[in-house]
PDB file of C-alpha atoms and ligand atoms in Angstrom:
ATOM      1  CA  UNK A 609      10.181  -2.057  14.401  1.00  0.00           C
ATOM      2  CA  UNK A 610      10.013   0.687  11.444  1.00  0.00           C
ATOM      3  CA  UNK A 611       6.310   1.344  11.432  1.00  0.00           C
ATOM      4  CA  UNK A 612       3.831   1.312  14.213  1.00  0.00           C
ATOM      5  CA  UNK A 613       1.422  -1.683  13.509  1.00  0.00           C
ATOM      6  CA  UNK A 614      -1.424  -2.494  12.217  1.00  0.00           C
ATOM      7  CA  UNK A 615      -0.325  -0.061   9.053  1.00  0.00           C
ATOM      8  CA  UNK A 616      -3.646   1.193   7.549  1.00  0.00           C
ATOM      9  CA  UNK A 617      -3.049   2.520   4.273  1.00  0.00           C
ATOM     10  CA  UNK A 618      -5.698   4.401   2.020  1.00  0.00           C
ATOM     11  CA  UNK A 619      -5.255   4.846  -1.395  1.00  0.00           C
ATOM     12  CA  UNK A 620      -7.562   7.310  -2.998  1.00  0.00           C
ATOM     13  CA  UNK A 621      -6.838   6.571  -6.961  1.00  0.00           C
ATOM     14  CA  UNK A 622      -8.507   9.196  -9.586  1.00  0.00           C
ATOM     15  CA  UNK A 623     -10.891  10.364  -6.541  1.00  0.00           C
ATOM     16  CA  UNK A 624     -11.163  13.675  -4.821  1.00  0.00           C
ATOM     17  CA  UNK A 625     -12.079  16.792  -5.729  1.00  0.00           C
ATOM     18  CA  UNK A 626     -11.171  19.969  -3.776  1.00  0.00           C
ATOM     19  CA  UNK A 627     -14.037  19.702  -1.470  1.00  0.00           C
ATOM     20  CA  UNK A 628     -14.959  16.408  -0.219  1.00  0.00           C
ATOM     21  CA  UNK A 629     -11.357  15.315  -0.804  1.00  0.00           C
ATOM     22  CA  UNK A 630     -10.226  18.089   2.034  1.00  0.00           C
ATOM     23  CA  UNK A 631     -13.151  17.558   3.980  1.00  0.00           C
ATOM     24  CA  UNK A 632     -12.218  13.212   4.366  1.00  0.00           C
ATOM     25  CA  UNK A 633      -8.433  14.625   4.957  1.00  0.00           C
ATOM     26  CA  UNK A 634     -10.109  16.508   8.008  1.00  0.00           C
ATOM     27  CA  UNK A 635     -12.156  13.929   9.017  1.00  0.00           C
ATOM     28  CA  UNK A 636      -9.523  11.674   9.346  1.00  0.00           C
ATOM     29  CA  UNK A 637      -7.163  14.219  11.014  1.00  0.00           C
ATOM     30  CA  UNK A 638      -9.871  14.563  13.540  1.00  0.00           C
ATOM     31  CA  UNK A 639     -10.944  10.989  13.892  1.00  0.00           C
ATOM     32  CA  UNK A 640      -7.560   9.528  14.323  1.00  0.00           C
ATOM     33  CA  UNK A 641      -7.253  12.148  17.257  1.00  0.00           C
ATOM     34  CA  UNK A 642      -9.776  10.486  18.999  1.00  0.00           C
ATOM     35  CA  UNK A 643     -10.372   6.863  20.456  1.00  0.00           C
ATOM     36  CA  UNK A 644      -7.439   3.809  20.547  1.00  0.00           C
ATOM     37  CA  UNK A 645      -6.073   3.211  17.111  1.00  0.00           C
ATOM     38  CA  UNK A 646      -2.366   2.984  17.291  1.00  0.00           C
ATOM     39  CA  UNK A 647      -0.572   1.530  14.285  1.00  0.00           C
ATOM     40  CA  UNK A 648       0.020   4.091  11.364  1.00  0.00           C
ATOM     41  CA  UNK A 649      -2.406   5.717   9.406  1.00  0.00           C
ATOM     42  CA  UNK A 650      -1.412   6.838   5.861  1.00  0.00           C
ATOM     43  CA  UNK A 651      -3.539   8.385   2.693  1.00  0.00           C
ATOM     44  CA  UNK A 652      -2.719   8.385  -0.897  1.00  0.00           C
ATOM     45  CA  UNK A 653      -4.762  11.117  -2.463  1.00  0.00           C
ATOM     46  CA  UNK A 654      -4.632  12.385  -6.109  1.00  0.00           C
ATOM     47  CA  UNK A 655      -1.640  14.636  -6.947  1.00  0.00           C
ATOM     48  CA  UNK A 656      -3.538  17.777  -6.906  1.00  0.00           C
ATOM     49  CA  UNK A 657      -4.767  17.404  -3.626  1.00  0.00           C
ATOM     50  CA  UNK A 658      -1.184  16.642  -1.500  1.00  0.00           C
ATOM     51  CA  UNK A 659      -0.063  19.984  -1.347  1.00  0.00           C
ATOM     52  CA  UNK A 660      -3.142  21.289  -0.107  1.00  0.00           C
ATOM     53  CA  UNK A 661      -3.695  17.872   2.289  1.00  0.00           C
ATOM     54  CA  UNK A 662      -0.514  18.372   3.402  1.00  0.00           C
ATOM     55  CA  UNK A 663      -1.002  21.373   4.849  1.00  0.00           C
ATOM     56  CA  UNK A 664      -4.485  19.579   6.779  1.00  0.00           C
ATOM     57  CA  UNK A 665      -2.509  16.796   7.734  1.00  0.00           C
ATOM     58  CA  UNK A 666       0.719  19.443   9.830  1.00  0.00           C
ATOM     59  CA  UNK A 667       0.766  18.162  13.583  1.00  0.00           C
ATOM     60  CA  UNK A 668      -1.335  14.964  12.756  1.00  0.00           C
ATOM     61  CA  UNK A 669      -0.597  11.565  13.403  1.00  0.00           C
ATOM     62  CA  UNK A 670      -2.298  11.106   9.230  1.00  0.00           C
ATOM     63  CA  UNK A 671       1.026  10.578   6.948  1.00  0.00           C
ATOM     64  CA  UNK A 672       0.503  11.424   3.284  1.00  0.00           C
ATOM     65  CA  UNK A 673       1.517   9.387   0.448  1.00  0.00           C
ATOM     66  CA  UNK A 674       1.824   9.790  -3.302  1.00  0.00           C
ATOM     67  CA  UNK A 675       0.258   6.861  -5.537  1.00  0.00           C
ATOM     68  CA  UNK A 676       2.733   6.632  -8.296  1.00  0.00           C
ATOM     69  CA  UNK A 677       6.426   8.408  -8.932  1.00  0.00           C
ATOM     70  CA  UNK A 678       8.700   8.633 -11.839  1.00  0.00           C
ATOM     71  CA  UNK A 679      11.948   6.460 -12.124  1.00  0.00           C
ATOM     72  CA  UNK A 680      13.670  10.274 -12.902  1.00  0.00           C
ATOM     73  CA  UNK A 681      14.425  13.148 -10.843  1.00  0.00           C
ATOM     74  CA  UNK A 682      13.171  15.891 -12.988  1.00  0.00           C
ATOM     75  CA  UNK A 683      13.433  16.670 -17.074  1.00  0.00           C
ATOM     76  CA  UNK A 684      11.364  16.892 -20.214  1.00  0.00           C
ATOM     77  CA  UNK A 685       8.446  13.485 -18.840  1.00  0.00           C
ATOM     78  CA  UNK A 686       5.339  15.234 -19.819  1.00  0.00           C
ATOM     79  CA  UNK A 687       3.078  14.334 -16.948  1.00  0.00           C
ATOM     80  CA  UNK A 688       4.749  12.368 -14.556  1.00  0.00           C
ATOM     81  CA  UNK A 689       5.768  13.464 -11.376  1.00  0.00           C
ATOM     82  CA  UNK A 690       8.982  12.653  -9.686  1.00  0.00           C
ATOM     83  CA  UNK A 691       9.473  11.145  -6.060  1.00  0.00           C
ATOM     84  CA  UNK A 692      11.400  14.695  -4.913  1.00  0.00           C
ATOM     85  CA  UNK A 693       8.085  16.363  -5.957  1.00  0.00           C
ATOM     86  CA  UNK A 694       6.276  14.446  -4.072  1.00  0.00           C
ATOM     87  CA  UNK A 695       8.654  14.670  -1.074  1.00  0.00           C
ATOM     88  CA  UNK A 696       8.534  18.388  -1.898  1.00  0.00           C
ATOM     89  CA  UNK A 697       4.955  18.415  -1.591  1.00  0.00           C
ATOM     90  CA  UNK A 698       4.667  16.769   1.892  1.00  0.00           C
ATOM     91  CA  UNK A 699       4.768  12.685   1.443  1.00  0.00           C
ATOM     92  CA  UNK A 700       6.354  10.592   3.247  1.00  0.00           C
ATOM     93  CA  UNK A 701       5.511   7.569   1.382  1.00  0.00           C
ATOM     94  CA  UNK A 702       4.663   6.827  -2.502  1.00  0.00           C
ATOM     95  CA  UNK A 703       2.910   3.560  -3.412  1.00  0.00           C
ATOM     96  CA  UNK A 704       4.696   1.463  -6.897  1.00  0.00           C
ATOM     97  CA  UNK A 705       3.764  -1.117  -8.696  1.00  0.00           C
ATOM     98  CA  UNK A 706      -0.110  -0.852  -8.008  1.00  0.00           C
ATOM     99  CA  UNK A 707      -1.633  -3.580 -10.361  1.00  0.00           C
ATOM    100  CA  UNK A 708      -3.689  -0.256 -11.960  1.00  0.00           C
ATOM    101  CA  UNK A 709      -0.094   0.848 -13.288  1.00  0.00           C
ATOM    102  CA  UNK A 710       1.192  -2.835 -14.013  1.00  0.00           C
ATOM    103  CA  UNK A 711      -1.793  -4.528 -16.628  1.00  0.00           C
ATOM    104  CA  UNK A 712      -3.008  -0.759 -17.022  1.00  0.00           C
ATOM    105  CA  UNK A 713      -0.335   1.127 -18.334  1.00  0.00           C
ATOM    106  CA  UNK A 714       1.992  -2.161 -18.798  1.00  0.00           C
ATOM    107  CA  UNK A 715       4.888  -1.575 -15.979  1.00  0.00           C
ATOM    108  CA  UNK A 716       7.066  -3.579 -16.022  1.00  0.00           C
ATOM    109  CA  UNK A 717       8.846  -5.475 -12.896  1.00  0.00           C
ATOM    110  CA  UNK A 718      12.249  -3.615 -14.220  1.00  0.00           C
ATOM    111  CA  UNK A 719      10.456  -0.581 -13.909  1.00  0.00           C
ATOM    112  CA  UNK A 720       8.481  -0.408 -11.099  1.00  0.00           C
ATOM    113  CA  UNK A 721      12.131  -1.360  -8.850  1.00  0.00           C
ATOM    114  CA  UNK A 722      13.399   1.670 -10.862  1.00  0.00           C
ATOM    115  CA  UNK A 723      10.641   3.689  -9.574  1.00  0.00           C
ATOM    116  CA  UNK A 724      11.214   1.925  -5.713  1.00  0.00           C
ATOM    117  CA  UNK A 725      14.701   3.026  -6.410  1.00  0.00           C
ATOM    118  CA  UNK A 726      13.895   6.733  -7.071  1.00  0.00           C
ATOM    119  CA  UNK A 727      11.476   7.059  -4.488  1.00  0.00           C
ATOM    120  CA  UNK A 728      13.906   6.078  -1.876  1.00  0.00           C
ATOM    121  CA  UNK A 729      16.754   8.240  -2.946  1.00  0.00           C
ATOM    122  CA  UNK A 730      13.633  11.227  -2.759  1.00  0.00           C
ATOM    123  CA  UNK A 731      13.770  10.187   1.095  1.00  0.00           C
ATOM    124  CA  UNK A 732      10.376   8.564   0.354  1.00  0.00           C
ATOM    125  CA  UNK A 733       8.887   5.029   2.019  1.00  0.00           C
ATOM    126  CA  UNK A 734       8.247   2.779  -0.960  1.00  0.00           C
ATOM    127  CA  UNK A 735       4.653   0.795  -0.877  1.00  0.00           C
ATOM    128  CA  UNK A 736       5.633  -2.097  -3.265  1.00  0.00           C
ATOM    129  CA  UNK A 737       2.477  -3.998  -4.369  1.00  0.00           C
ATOM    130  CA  UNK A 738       2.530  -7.197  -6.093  1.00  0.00           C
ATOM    131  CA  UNK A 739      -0.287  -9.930  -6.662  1.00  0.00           C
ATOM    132  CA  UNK A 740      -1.590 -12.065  -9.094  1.00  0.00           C
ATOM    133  CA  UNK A 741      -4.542 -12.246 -12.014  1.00  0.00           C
ATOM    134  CA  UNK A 742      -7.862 -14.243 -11.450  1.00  0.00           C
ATOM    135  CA  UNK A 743      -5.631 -17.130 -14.339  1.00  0.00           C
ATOM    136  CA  UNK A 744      -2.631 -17.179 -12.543  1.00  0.00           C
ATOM    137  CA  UNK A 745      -4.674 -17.367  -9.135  1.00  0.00           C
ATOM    138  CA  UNK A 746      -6.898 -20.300 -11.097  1.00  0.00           C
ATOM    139  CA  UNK A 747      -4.030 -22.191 -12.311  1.00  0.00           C
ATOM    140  CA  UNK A 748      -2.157 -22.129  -8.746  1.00  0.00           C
ATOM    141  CA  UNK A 749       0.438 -20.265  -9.814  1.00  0.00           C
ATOM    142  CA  UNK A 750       0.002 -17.326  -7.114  1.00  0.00           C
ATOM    143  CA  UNK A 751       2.957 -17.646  -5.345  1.00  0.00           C
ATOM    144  CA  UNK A 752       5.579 -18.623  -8.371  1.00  0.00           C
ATOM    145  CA  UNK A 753       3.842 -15.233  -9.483  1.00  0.00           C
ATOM    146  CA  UNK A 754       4.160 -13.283  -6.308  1.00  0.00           C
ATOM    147  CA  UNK A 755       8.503 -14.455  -6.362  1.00  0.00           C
ATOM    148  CA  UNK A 756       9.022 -13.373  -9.609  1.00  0.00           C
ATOM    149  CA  UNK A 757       7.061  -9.932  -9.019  1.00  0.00           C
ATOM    150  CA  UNK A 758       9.565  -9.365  -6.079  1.00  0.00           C
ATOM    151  CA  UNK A 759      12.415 -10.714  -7.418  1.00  0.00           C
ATOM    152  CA  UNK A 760      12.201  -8.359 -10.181  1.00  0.00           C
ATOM    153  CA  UNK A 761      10.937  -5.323  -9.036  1.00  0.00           C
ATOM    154  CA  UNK A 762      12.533  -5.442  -4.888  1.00  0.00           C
ATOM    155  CA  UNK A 763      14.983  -1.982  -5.189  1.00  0.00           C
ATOM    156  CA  UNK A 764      18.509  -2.900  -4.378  1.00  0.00           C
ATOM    157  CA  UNK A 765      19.720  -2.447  -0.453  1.00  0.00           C
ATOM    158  CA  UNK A 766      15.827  -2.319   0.556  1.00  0.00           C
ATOM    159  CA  UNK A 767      15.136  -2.456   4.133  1.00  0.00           C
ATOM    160  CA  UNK A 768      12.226  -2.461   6.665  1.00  0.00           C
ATOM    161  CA  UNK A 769      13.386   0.861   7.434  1.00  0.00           C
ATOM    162  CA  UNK A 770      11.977   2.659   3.875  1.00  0.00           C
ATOM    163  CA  UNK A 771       9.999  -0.743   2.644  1.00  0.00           C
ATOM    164  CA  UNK A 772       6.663  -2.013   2.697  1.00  0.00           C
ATOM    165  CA  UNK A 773       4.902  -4.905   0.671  1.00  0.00           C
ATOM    166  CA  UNK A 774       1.391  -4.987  -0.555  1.00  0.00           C
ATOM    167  CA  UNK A 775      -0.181  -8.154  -1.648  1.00  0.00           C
ATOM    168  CA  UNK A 776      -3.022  -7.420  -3.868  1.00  0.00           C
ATOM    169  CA  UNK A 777      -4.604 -10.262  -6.020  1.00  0.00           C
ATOM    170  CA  UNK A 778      -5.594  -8.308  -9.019  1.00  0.00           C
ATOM    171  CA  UNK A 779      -9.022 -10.330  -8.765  1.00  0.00           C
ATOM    172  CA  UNK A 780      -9.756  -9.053  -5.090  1.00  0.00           C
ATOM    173  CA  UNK A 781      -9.290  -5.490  -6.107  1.00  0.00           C
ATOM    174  CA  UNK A 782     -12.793  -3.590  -6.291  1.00  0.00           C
ATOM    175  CA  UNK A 783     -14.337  -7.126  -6.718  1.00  0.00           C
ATOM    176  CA  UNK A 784     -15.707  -7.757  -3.151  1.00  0.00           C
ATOM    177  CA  UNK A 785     -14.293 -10.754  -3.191  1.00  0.00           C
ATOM    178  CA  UNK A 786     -10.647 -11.888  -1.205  1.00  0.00           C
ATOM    179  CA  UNK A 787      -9.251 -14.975  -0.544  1.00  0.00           C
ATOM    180  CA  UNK A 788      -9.788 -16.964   2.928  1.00  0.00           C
ATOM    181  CA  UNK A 789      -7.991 -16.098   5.490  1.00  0.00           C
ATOM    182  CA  UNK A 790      -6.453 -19.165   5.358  1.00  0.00           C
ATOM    183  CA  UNK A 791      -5.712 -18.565   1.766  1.00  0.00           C
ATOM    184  CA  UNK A 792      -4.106 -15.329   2.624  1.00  0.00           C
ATOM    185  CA  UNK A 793      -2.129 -16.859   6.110  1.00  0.00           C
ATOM    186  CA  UNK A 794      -0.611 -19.153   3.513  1.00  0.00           C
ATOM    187  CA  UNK A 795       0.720 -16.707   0.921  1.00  0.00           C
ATOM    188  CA  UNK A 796       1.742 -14.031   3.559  1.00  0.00           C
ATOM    189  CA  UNK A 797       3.936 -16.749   5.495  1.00  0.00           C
ATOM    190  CA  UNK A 798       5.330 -17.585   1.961  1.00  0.00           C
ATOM    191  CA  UNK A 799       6.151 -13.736   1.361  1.00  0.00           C
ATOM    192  CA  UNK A 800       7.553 -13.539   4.786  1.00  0.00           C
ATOM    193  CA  UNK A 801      10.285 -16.521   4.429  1.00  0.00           C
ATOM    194  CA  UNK A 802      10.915 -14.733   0.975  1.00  0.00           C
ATOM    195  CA  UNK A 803      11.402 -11.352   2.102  1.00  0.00           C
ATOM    196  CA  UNK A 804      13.710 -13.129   4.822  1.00  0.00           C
ATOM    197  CA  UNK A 805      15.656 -14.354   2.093  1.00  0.00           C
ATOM    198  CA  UNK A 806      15.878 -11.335   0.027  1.00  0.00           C
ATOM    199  CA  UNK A 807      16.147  -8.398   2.521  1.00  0.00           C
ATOM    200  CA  UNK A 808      18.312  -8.575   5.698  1.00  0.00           C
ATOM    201  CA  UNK A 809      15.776  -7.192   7.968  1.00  0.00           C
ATOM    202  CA  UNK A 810      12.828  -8.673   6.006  1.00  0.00           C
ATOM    203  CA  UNK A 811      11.505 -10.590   9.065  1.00  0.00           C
ATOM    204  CA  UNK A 812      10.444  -6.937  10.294  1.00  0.00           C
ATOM    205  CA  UNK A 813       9.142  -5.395   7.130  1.00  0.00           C
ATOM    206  CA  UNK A 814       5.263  -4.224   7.235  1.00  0.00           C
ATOM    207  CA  UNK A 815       3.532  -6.730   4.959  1.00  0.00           C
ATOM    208  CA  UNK A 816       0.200  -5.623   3.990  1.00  0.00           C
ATOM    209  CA  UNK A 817      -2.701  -7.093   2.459  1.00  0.00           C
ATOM    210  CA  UNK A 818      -5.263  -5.365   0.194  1.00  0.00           C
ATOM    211  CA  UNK A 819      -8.401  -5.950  -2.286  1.00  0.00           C
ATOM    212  CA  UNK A 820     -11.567  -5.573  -1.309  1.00  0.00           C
ATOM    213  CA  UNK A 821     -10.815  -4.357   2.753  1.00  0.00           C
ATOM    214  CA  UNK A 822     -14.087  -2.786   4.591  1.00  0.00           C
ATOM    215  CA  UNK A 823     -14.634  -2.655   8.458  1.00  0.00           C
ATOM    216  CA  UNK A 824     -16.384  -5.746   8.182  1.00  0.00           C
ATOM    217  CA  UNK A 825     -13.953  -8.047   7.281  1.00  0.00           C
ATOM    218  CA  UNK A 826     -10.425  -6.017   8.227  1.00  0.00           C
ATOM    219  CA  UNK A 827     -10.513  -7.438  11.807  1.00  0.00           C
ATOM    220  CA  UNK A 828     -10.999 -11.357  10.679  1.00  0.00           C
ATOM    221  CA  UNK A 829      -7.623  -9.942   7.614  1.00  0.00           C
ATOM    222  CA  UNK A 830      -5.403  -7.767  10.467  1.00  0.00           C
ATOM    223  CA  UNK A 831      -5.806 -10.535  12.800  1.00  0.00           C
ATOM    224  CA  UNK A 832      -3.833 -13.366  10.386  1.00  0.00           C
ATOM    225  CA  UNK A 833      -0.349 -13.956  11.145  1.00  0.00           C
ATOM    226  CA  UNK A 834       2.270 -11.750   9.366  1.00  0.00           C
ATOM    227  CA  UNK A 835      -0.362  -9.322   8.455  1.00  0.00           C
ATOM    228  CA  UNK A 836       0.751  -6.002   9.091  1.00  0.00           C
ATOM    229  CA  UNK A 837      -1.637  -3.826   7.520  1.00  0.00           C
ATOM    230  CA  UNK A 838      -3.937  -3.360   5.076  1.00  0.00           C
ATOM    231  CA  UNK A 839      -4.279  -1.412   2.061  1.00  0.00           C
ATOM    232  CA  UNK A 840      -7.454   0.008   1.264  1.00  0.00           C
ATOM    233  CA  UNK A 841      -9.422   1.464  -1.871  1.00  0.00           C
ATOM    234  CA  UNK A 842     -13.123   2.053  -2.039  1.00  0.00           C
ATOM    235  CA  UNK A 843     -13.668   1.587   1.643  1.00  0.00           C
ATOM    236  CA  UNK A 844     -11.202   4.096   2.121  1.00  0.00           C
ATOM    237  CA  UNK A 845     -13.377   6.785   0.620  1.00  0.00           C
ATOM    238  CA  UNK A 846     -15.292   7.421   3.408  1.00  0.00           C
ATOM    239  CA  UNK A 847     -14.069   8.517   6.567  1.00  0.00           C
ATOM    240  CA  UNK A 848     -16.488   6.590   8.968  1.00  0.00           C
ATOM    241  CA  UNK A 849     -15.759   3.489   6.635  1.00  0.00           C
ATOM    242  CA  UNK A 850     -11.344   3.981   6.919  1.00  0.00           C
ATOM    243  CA  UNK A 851     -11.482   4.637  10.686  1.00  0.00           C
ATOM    244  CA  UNK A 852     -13.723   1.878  11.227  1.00  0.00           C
ATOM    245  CA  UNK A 853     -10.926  -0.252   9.694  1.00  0.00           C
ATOM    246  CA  UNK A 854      -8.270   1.380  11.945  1.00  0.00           C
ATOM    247  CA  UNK A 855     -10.110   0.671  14.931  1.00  0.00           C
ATOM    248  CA  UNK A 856     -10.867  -3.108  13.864  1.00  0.00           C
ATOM    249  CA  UNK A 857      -7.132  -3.207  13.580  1.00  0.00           C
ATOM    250  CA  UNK A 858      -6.846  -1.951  17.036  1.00  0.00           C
ATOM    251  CA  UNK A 859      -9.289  -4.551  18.118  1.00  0.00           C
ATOM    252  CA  UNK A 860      -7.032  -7.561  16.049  1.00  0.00           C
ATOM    253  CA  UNK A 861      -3.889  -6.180  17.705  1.00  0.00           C
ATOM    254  CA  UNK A 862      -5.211  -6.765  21.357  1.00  0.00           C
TER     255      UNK A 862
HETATM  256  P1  PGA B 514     -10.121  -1.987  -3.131  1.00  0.00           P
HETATM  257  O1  PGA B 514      -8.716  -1.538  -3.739  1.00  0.00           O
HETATM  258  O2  PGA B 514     -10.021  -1.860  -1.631  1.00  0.00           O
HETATM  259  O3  PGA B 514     -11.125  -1.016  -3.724  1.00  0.00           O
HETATM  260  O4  PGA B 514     -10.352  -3.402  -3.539  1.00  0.00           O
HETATM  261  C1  PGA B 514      -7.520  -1.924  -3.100  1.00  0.00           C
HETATM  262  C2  PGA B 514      -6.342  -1.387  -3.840  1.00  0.00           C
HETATM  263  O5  PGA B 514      -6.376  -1.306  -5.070  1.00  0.00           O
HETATM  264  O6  PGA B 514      -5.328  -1.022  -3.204  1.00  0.00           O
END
């Protein structure tokens, strides 16, 4: 199995300054030394922070993550950063296809495998979230959604080696609200048969669910089967909050 489970992912967004984004890298560093809590534990801070987090995060069991990469390697992209840059700056993963990037700066399926693509031939694991709108959600139309998403956007040759799924209903994220666990049993057994289908070792890949995760409901989520992980936001933010989550997954995996 690729990736110790449960895999607890945190993904920062436009948060973090200097100070209080080094001190939660510490935090964490120390935290995760201490107590139960296997699995893997991964952060996605802002750009400006990973070189300096990286350099917290040396000898720790913490792996650091970019949130976004360019489908290039390098040239005249005003802005963007590239998956070697990130690799160059201490990641080991990069997270594509957040719904932030899809409906807010309109990426496209096409795109977002490009991006997969780029970030794997950095060396980089490839967080690949998909998940549908409150309509599509409304109209039952999640997991006809959720295919096309990875049909589209799944990089070429992808493996459980370099490849982990997010499913994120848009209308979960930042909401407080998620779906029942049955709700989310049901969709994550559909993704797993899919991912069977579409990936030779897909019945291994870490399969994560995320949108509104805090320690209070993460062990009821890492305890459904084909859950892997679970990718975090807001709750992520603090450390208490983040390694609460890790240990309910520690709990859920007993
Ligand atoms: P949230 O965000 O935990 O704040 O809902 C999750 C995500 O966007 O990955």
């Amino acid at each position: 199995m690729p990736w110790a489970r449960p895999i607890i992912a945190g993904n920062w967004k436009m948060n973090g300054l200097r100070a209080d984004g080094l001190a939660l890298a510490d935090a964490l560093v120390n935290g995760a030394s201490q107590g139960s809590g296997a699995g893997t534990l991964a952060i996605f801070p802002p750009a400006t922070l990973l070189a300096a987090i990286a350099q917290r995060l040396a000898g720790s069991q913490v792996l650091l993550g970019g949130q976004d990469c360019a489908p290039q390697a390098k040239g005249a992209f005003t802005g963007d950063l590239s998956a070697p840059m990130l690799q160059d700056a201490g990641c080991r993963l990069v997270i594509v296809g957040h719904s932030e990037r899809r409906q807010g700066h309109g990426e496209t399926d096409a795109l977002v495998q490009a991006k997969a693509k780029a970030a794997h031939a950095a060396g980089l694991a490839v967080v690949l979230c998909i998940g549908e709108t409150e309509a599509e959600w409304q109209a039952g139309q999640t997991l006809a959604v959720l295919d096309r998403q990875l049909e589209g956007s799944l990089p070429e040759g992808a493996s459980a080696e370099w490849l982990i799924v997010a499913y994120e209903p848009v209308w979960a994220i930042g909401t407080g609200r998620t779906p029942t666990a049955a709700d989310i049993e049901r969709t994550h057994a559909h993704l797993r048969k899919r991912l069977g289908q579409l990936v030779p070792d897909g019945a291994s890949l870490g399969l994560l669910y995320g949108g509104s995760v805090k320690a209070a409901n993460a062990g009821e989520i890492l305890a459904i089967p084909e859950v892997d992980g679970v990718l975090v936001g807001g709750a992520c933010l603090q450390a208490d909050e983040f390694l609460a989550i890790r240990q309910a997954g520690s709990r859920a995996a007993r």
